[in-house]
Every structure is written in structure tokens, then in C-alpha cells.
Coordinates of C-alpha atoms in Angstrom, one line a residue:
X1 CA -36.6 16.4 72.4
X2 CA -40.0 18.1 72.0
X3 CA -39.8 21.1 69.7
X4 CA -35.9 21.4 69.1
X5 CA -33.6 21.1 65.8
X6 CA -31.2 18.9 65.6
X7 CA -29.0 20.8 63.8
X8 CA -28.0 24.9 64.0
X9 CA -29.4 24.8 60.1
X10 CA -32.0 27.3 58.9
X11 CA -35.8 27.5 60.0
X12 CA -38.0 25.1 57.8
X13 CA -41.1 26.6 57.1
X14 CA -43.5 24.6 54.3
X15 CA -46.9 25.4 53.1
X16 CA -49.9 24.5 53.6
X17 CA -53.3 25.6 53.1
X18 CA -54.8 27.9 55.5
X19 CA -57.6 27.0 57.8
X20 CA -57.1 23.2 56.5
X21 CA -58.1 20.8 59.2
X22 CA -54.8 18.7 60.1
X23 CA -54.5 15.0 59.4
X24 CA -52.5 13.2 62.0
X25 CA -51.8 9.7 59.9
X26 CA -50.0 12.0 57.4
X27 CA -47.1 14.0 57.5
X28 CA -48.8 17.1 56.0
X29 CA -49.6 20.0 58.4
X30 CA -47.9 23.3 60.1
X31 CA -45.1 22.5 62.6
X32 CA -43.3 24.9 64.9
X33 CA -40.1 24.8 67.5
X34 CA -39.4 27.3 69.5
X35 CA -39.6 30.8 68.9
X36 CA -41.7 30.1 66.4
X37 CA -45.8 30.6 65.9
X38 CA -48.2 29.2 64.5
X39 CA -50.1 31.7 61.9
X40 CA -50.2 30.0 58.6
X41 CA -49.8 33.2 57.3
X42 CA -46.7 33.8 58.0
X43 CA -45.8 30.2 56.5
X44 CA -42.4 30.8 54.8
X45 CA -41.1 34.2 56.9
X46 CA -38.5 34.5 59.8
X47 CA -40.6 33.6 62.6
X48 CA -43.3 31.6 60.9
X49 CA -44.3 28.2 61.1
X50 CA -43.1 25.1 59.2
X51 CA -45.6 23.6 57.1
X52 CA -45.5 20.5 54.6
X53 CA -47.7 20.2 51.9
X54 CA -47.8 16.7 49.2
X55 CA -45.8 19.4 46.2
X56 CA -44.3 22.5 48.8
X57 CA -41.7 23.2 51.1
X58 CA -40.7 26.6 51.7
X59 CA -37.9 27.4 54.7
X60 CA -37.8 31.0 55.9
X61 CA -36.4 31.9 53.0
X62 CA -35.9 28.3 51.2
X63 CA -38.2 27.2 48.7
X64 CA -38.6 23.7 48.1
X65 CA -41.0 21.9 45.2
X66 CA -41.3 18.3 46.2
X67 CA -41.8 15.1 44.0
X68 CA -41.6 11.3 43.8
X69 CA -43.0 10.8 47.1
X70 CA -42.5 7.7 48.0
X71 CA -44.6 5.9 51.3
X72 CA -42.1 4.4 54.1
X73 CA -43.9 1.3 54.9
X74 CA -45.1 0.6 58.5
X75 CA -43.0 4.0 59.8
X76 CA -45.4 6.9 58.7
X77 CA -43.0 8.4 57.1
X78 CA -42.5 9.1 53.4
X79 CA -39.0 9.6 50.9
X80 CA -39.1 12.5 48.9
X81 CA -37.2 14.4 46.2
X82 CA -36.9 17.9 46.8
X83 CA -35.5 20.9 44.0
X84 CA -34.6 24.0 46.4
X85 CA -33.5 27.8 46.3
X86 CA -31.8 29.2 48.8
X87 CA -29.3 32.1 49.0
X88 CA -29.3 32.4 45.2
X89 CA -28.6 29.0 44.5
X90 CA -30.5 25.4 43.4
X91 CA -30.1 22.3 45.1
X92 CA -31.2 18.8 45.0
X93 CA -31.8 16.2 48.1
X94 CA -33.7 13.5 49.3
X95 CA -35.6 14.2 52.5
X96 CA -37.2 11.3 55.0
X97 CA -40.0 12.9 56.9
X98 CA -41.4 11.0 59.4
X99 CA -44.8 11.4 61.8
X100 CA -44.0 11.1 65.6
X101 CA -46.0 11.9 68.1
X102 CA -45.7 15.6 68.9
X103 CA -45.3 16.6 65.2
X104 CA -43.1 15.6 62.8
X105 CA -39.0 14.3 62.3
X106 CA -37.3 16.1 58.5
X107 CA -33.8 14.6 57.6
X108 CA -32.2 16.1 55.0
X109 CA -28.8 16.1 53.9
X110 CA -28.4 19.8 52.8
X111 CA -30.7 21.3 55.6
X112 CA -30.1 19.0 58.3
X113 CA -32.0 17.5 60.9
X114 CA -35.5 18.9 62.9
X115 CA -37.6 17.4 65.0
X116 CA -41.0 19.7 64.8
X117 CA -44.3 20.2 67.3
X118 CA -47.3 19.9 65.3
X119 CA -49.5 23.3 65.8
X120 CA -52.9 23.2 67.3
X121 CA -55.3 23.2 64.4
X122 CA -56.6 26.0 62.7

């Protein structure tokens, strides 16, 4: 299901440092779907694309700080604790994201599901 969500939830868009080279043993990187692009400036904007940094996760309009990041052996894939806003209120969830081979997988309770292409580098 290359570049699709999973769910009819929200874009996620998470940042990332521009012009970064991308790692493909981690999770960390810019990710689009469709109708999406992939201009890390417009990380975090309708239309922009996903990105996950280690501390960051911002989702058109959701912003995420992430901690207690915790490694998923042998899946490359990591737990972590995320502290959101979105539409004026704070949440709290776990999220699993997990490297496959186009991008990256993001369960999460409150957002939903996504399965994301990883964007060419940069």
C-alpha cells in the first residue's frame, strides 16, 4: 500500500532539518503520501511533507514533542511518547514507528494509522 493512510485522520507532517542527508537504518527523515510534496520547508503546513525528527513531530497543524524513545528490537522500529496540540487541545499517546521499505509505518492511537513514502533526499 505504497504511499496511502490507513486511516481518514489528519496529515502528519514532522520535522526535520533541511538539507539533512537521510538515514535509511533509522526512522528519522521526510515522508510523503499522496498529494503531498516533498519541500522541507513546508514541513508542518497543509500540503507539506511528513517529517520525524529524535524530539519533533508536527502534523499539518499538530504539534508533537517526542520523548522516551525506546528501540524495538530486531523490527527498526522505535516506541515513543508523544505530548501533542491540536485544535486547541493537549494530548498524550504512545506511537510505534516502524522503517519499511518505501518509507516509514506511524501507529498511534489518537492520530491513527499511516503508512508513508520516504522523499528522495535533499
Amino acid at each position: 500500500m505504497k504511499g496511502s493512510a490507513i486511516t481518514a485522520a489528519t496529515m502528519i507532517v514532522l520535522a526535520v532539518t533541511p538539507g539533512m542527508a537521510q538515514d535509511r537504518s533509522t526512522v528519522f527523515g521526510l515522508y510523503s503520501t499522496e498529494g503531498m510534496g516533498c519541500d522541507a520547508g513546508m514541513a508542518g503546513k497543509p500540503g507539506g511533507p511528513v517529517s520525524i525528527e529524535a524530539t519533533a513531530l508536527m502534523i499539518a497543524g499538530i504539534e508533537c514533542r517526542l520523548s522516551s524513545q525506546t528501540n524495538v528490537a530486531r523490527m527498526n522500529a522505535v516506541l515513543v511518547d508523544a505530548s501533542c496540540k491540536f485544535s486547541g487541545q493537549n494530548k498524550k499517546d504512545r506511537m510505534f514507528i516502524q522503517r519499511n521499505r518505501e518509507g516509514v509505518t506511524i501507529v498511534a492511537e489518537g492520530l491513527g494509522t499511516f503508512i508513508l513514502d520516504q522523499c528522495p533526499d535533499f
